[in-house]
mmCIF file of C-alpha atoms in Angstrom:
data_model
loop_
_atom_site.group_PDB
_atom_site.id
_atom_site.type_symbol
_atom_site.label_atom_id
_atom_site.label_comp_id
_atom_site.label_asym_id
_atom_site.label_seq_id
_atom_site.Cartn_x
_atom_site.Cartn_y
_atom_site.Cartn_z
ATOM 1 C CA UNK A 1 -116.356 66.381 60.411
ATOM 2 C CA UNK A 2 -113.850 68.542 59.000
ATOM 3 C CA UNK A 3 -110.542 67.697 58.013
ATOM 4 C CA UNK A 4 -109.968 71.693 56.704
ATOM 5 C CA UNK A 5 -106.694 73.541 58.190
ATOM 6 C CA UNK A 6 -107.955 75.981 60.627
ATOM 7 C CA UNK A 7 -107.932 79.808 58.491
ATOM 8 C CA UNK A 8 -106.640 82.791 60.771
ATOM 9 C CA UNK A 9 -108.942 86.037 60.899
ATOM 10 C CA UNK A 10 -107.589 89.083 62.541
ATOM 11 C CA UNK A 11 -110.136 91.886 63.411
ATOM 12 C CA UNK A 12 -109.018 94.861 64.626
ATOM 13 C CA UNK A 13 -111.316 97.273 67.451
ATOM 14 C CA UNK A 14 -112.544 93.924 68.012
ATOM 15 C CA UNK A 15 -114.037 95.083 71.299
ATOM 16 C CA UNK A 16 -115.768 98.093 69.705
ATOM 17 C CA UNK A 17 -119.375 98.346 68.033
ATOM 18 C CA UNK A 18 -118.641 96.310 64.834
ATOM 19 C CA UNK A 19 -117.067 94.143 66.190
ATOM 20 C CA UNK A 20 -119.178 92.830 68.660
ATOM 21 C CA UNK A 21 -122.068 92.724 65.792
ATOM 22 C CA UNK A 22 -119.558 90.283 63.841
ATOM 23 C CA UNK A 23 -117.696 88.523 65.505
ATOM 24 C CA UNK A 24 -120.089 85.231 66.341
ATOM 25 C CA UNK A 25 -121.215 85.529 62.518
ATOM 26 C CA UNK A 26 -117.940 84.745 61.599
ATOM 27 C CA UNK A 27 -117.103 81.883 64.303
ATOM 28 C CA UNK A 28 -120.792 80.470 63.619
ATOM 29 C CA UNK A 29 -119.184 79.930 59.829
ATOM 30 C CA UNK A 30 -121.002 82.384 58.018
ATOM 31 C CA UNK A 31 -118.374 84.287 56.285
ATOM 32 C CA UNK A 32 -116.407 81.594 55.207
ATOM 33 C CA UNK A 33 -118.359 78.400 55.165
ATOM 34 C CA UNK A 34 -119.943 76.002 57.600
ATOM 35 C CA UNK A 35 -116.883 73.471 57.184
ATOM 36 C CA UNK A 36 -114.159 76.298 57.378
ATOM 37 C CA UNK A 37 -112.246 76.217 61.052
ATOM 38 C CA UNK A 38 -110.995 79.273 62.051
ATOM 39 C CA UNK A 39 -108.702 81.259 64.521
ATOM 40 C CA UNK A 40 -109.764 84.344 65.476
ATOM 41 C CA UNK A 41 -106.801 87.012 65.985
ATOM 42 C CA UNK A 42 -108.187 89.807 67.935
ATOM 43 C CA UNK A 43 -106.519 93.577 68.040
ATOM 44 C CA UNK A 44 -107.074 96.499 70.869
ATOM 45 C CA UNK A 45 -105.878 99.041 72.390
ATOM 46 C CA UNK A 46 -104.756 98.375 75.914
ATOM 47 C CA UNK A 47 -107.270 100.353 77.102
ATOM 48 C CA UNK A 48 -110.206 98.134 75.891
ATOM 49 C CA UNK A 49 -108.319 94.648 76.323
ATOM 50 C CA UNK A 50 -110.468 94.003 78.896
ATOM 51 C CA UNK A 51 -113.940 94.457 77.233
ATOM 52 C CA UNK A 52 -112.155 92.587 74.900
ATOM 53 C CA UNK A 53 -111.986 89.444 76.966
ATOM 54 C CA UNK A 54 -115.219 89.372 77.566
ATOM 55 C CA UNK A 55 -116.095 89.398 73.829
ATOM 56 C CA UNK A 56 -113.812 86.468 74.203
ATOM 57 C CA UNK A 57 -115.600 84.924 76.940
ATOM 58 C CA UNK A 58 -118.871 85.351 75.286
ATOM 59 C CA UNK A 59 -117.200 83.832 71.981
ATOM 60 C CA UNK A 60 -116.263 80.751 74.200
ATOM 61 C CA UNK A 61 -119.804 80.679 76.125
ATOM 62 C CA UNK A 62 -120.992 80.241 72.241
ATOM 63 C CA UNK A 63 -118.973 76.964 71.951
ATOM 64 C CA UNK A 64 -118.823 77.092 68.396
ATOM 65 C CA UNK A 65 -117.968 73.930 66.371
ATOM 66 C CA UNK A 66 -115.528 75.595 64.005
ATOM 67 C CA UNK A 67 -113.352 78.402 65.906
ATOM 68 C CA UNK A 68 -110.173 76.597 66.702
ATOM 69 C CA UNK A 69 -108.641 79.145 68.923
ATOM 70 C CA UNK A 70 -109.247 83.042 70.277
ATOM 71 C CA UNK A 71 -106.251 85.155 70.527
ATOM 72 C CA UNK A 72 -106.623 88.572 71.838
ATOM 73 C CA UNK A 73 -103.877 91.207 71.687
ATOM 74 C CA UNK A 74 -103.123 94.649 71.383
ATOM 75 C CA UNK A 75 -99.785 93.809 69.735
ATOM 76 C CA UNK A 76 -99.506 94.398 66.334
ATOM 77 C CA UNK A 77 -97.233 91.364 65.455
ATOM 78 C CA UNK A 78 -99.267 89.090 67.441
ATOM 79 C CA UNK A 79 -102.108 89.930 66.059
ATOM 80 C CA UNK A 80 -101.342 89.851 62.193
ATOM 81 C CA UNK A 81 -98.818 86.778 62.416
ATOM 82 C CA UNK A 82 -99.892 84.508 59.986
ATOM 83 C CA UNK A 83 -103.419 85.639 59.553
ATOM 84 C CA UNK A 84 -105.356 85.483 56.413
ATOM 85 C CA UNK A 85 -107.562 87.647 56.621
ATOM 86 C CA UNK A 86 -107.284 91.181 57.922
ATOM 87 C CA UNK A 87 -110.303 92.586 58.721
ATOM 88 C CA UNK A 88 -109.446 96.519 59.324
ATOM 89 C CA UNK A 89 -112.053 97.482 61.366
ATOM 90 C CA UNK A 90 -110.878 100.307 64.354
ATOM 91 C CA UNK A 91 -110.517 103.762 63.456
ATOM 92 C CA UNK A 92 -110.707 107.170 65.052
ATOM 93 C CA UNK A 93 -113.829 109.048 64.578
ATOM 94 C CA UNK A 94 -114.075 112.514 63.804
ATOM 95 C CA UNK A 95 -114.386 114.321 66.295
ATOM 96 C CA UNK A 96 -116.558 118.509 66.873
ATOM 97 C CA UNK A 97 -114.072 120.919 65.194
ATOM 98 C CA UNK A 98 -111.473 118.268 63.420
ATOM 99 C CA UNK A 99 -111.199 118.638 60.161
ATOM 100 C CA UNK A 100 -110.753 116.094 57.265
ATOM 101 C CA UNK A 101 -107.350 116.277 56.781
ATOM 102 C CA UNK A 102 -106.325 115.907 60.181
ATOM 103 C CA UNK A 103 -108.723 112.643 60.585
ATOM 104 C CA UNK A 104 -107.087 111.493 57.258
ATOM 105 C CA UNK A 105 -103.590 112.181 59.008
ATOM 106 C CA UNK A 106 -104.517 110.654 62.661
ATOM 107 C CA UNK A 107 -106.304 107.482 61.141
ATOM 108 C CA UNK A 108 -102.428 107.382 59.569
ATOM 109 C CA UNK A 109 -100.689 106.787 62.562
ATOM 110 C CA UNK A 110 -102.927 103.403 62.703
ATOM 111 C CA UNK A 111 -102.926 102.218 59.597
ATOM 112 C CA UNK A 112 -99.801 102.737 58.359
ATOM 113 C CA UNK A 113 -98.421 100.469 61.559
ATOM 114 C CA UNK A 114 -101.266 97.669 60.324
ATOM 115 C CA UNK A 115 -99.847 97.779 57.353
ATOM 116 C CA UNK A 116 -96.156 97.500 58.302
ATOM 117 C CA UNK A 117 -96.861 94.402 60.298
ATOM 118 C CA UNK A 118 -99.632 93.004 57.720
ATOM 119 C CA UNK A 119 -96.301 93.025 55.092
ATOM 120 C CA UNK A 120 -94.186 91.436 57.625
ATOM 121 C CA UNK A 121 -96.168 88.853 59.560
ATOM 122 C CA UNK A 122 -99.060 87.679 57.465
ATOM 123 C CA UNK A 123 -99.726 84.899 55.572
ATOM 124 C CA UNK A 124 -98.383 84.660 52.507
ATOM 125 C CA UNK A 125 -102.131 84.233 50.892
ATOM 126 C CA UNK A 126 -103.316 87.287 53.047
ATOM 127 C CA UNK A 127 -106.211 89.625 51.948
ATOM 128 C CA UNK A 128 -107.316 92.683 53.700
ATOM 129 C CA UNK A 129 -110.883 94.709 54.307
ATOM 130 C CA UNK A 130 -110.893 98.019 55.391
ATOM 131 C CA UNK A 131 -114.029 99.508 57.337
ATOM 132 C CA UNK A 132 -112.473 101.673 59.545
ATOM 133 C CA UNK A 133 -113.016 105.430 58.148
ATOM 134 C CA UNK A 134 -112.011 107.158 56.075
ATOM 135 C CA UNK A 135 -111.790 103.536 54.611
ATOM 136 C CA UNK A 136 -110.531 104.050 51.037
ATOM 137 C CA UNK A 137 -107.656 106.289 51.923
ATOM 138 C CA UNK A 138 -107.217 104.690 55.176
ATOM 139 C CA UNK A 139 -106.719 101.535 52.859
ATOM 140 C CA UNK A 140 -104.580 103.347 50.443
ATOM 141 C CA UNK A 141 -102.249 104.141 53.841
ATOM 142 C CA UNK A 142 -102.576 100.348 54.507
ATOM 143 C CA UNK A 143 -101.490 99.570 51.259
ATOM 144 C CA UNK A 144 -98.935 101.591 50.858
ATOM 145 C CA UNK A 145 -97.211 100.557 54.130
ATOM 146 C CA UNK A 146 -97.599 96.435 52.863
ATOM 147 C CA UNK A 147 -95.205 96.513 49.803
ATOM 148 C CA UNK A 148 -94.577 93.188 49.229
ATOM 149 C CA UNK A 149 -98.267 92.416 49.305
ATOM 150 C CA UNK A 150 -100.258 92.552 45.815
ATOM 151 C CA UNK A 151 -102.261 95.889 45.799
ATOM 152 C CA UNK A 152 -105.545 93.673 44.379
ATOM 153 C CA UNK A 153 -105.536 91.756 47.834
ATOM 154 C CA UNK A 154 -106.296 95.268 49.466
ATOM 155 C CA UNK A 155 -110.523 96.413 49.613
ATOM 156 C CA UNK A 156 -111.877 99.128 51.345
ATOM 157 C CA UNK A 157 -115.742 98.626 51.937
ATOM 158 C CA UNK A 158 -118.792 99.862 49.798
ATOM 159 C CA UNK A 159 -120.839 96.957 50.260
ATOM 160 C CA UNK A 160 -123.229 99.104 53.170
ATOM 161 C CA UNK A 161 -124.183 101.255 50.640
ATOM 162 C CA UNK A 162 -124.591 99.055 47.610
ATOM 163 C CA UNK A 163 -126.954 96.969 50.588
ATOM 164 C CA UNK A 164 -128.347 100.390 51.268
ATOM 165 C CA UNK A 165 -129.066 101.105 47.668
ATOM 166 C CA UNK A 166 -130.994 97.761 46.865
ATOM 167 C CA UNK A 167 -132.995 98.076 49.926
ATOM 168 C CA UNK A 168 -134.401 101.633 49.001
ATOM 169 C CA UNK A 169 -134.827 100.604 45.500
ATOM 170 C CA UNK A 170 -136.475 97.327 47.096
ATOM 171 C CA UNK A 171 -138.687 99.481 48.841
ATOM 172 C CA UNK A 172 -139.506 101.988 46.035
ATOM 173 C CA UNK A 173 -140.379 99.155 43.382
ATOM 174 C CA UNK A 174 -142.280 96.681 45.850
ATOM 175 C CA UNK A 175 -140.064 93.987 44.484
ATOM 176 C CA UNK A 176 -138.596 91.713 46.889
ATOM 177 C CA UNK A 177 -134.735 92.832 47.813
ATOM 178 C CA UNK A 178 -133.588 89.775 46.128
ATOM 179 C CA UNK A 179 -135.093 90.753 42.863
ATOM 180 C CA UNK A 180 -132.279 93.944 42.774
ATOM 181 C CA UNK A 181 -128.992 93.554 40.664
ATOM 182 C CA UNK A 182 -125.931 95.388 39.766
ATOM 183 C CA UNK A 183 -126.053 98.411 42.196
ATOM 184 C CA UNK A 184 -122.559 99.909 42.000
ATOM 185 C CA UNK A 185 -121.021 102.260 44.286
ATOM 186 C CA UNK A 186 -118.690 104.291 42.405
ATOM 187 C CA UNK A 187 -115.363 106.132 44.519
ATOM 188 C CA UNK A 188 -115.187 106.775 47.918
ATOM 189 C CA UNK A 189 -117.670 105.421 51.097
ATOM 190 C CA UNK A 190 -118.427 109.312 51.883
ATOM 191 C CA UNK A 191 -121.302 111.598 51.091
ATOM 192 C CA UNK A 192 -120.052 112.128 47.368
ATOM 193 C CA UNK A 193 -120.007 108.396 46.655
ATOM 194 C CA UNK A 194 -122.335 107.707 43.243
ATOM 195 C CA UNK A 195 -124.546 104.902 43.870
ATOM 196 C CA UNK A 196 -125.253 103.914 40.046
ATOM 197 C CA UNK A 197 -128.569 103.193 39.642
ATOM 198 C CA UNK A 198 -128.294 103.340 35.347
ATOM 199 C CA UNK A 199 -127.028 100.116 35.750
ATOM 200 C CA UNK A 200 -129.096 98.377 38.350
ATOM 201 C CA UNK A 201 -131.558 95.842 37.349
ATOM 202 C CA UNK A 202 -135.216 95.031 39.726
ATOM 203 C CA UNK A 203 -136.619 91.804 38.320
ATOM 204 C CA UNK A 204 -134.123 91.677 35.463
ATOM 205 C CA UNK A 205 -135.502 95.066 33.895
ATOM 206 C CA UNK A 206 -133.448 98.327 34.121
ATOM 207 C CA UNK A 207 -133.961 100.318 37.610
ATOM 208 C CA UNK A 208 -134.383 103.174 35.981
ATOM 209 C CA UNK A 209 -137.465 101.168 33.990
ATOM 210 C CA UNK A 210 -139.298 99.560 36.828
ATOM 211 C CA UNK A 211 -139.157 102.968 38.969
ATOM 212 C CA UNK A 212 -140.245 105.429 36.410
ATOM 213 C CA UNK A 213 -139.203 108.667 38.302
ATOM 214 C CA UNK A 214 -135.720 110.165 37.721
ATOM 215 C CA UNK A 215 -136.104 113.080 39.453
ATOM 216 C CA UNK A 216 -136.631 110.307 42.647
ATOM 217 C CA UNK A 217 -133.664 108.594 41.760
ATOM 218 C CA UNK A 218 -131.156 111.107 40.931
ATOM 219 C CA UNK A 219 -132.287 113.265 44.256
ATOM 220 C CA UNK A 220 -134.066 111.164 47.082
ATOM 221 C CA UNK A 221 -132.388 107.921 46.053
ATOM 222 C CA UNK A 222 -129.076 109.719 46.172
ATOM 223 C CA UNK A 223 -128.876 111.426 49.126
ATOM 224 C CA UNK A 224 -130.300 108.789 51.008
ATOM 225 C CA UNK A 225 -127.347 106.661 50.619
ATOM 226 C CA UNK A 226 -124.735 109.311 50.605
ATOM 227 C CA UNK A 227 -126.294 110.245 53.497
ATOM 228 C CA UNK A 228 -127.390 106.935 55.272
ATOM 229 C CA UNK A 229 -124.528 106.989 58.179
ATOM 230 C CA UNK A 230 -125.566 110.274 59.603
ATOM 231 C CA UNK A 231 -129.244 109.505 59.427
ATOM 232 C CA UNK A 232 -128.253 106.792 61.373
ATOM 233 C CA UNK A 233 -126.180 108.481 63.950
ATOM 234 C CA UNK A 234 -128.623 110.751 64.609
ATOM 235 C CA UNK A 235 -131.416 108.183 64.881
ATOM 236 C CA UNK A 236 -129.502 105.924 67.581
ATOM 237 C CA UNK A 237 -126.644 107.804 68.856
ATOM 238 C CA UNK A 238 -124.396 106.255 67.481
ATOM 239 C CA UNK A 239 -123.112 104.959 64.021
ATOM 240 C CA UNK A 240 -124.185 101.871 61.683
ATOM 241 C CA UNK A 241 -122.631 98.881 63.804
ATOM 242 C CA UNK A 242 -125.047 95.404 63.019
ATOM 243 C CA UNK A 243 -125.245 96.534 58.933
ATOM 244 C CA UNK A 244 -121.698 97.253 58.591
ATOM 245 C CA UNK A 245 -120.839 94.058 60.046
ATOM 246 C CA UNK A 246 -123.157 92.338 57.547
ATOM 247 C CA UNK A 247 -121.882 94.407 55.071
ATOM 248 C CA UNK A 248 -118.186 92.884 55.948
ATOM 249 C CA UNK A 249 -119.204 89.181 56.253
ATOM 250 C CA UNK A 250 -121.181 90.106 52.239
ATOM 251 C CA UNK A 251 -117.779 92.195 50.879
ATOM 252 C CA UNK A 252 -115.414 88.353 52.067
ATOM 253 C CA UNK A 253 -118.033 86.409 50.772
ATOM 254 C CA UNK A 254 -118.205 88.529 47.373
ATOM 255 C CA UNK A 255 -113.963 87.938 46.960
ATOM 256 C CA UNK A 256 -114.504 83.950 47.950
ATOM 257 C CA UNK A 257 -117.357 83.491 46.311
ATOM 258 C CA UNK A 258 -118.264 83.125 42.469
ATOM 259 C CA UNK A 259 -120.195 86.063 41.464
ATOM 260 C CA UNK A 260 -123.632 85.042 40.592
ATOM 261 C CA UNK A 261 -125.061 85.442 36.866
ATOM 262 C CA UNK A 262 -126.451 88.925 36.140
ATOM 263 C CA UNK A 263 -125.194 90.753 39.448
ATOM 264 C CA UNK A 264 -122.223 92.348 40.980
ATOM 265 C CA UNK A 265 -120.881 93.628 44.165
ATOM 266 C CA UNK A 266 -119.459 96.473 44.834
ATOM 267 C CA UNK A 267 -115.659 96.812 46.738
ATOM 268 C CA UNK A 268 -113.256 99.725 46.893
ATOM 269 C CA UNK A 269 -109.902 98.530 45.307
ATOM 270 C CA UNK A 270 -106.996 99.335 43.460
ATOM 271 C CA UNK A 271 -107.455 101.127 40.256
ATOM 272 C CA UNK A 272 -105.361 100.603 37.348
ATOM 273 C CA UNK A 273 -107.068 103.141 35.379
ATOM 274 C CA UNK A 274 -110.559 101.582 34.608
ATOM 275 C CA UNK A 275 -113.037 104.116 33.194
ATOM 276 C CA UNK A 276 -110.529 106.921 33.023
ATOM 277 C CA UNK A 277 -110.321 106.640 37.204
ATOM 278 C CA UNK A 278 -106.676 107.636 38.329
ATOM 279 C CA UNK A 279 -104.327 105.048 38.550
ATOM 280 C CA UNK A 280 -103.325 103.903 42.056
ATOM 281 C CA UNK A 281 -106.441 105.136 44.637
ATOM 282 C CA UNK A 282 -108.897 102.597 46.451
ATOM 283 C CA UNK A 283 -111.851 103.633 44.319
ATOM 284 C CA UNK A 284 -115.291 102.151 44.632
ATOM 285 C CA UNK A 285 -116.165 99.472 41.401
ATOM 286 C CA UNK A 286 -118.569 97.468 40.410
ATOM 287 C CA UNK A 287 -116.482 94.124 40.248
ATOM 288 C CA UNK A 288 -117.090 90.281 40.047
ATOM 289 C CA UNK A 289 -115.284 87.130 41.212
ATOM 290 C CA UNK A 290 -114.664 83.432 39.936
ATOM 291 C CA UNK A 291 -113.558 82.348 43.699
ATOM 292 C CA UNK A 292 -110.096 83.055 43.514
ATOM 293 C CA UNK A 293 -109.273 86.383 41.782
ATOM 294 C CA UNK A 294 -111.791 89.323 40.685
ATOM 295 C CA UNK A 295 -111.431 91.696 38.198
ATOM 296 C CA UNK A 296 -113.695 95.138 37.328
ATOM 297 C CA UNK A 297 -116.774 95.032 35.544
ATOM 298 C CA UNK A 298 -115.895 96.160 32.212
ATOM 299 C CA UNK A 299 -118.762 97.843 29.390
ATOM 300 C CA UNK A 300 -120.835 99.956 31.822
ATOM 301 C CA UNK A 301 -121.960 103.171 30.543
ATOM 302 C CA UNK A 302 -122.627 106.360 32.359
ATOM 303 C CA UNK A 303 -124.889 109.288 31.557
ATOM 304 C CA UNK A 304 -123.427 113.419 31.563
ATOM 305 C CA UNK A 305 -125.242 113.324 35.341
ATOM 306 C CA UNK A 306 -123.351 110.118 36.616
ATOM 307 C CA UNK A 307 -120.003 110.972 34.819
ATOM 308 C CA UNK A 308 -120.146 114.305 37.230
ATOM 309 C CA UNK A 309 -121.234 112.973 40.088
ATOM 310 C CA UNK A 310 -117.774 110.557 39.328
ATOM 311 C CA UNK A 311 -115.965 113.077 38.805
ATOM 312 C CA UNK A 312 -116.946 115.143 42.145
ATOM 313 C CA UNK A 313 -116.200 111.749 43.885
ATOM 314 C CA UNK A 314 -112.554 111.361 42.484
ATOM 315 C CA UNK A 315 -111.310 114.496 43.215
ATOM 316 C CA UNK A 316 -112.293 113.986 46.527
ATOM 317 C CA UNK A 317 -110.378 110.941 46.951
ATOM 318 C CA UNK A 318 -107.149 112.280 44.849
ATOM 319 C CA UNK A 319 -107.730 115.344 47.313
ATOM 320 C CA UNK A 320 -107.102 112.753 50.408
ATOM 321 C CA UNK A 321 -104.632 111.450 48.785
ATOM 322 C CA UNK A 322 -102.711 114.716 48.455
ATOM 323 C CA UNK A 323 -103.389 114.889 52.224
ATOM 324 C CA UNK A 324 -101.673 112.011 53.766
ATOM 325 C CA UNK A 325 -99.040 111.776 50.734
ATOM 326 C CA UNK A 326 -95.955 112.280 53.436
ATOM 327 C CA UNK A 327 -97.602 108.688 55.008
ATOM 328 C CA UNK A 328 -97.040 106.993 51.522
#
């Protein structure tokens, strides 16, 4: 039996999709070990408080060794005090005739509060994971807003699309998905993101190797993942809920967890100018942890093709930037 402190977790839209999908991973112990207690801090909007007690009900029906407690709120204070973790996961969707900047500016008005309350009721060890989009500006906002929290405790999520990636190149090689290393996800989680296969490994030999068609990886392979959400929208109605939950429970267990030999995981966070990448924005890196901090996978070299395809996705994110820069 245990004798661990319990280990607050706040999710917010806790009632919504990805939530839902999560939630019992996380009290069943997968995200942060089978002898981890937790309390589970959950955030709405009044309107959904009630779906959200039933998520609660459901979590209780479950009667899961390890989650010490359920609070659900849809105050801000309440919701972040003392937590942990903060597991950013409600946004507003864009919506038939919005445009960018005025998602970048609504999805403002939610996480700039978050991360008001994150710097002045959290834990003192807290980390925070973004997945609501636009998540790397919408993290930058966050950020921002928490000044007396370290910037490196702040990640927006890549993860689906580095999981994306090694399942397509999984698929293409016939290798099992467990044989695929280093996929990075360079910049931001939109269509111009640059999942790097140059650097991937299938079965310890270079990607690029074991596939033996470029014009496959630098088209098909591409697009697919830029592309994955909307495929996915318009397969089921509605967007990636069970895989981006995975993909959160996989981005906390890449920052808790010592990275293993040969591989890397992919996380949006604060650059400090790495590979010429403009200091200050939530860009996408290959990076690896030793359990307690992480740093950026240094050495990796990029072709003419993946330097542009960079490029295209850093202008897009110093474009957001200049979008929301009266939220900052």
């Amino acid at each position: 039996m245990t004798t661990k402190a319990p280990v607050h977790i706040t999710l917010t839209g806790a009632a919504g999709q990805i939530g839902y999908s999560t939630l019992f991973r996380i009290a069943s112990g997968e995200m942060l070990g089978k002898d981890q207690p937790i309390v589970l801090r959950l955030l709405e909007i009044d309107a959904a408080l009630q779906a959200l007690e039933g998520v609660a009900m459901e979590l209780d029906d479950c009667s899961f060794p390890l989650l010490a407690d359920i609070v659900t709120t849809s105050d801000l204070k309440t919701a972040f005090d003392g937590t942990s973790w903060a597991l950013l996961v409600g946004s507003i969707p864009r919506k038939a005739g919005m445009e960018r900047g005025d998602l970048l500016k609504t999805n403002g008005g939610i996480f700039g509060p978050q991360g008001k309350a994150i710097n002045d009721h959290a834990g003192s060890e807290v980390r925070v994971v973004v997945v609501g989009n636009p998540c790397n500006t919408n993290c930058l906002i966050a950020r921002t807003n928490a000044p007396d929290v370290p910037a490196e405790r702040f990640f927006a999520m890549t993860r689906l699309d580095q999981n994306r990636g090694e399942a397509l190149l999984a698929k293409r090689s016939g290798a099992p998905v467990a044989e695929v290393k280093q996929v990075g996800i360079w910049g931001n989680h939109s269509a111009t993101q640059f999942p790097d296969f140059e650097n991937a490994t299938i079965g310890g030999k270079p990607a690029q190797e074991v596939i033996g068609d470029e014009e496959w990886l630098q088209g098909d392979f591409l697009k697919t993942v830029q592309q994955r959400g909307a495929a996915i929208i318009a397969a089921r109605g509605s967007s990636s809920a069970a895989s981006a939950g995975s993909a959160l429970i996989d981005s906390v267990k890449s920052i808790v967890n010592p990275t293993a030999p040969g591989d890397f995981a992919s996380l949006a966070v604060v650059s400090r100018g790495e590979y010429g990448i403009p200091e200050g924005l939530q860009f996408g890196f290959p990076v690896i942890s030793d359990g307690s901090s992480w740093k950026i996978v240094e050495g990796l070299e990029h072709s003419d093709f993946a330097k542009e395809k960079i490029k295209v996705t850093t202008d897009e994110l110093l474009a957001e930037r200049e979008e929301i820069k009266d939220l900052l």
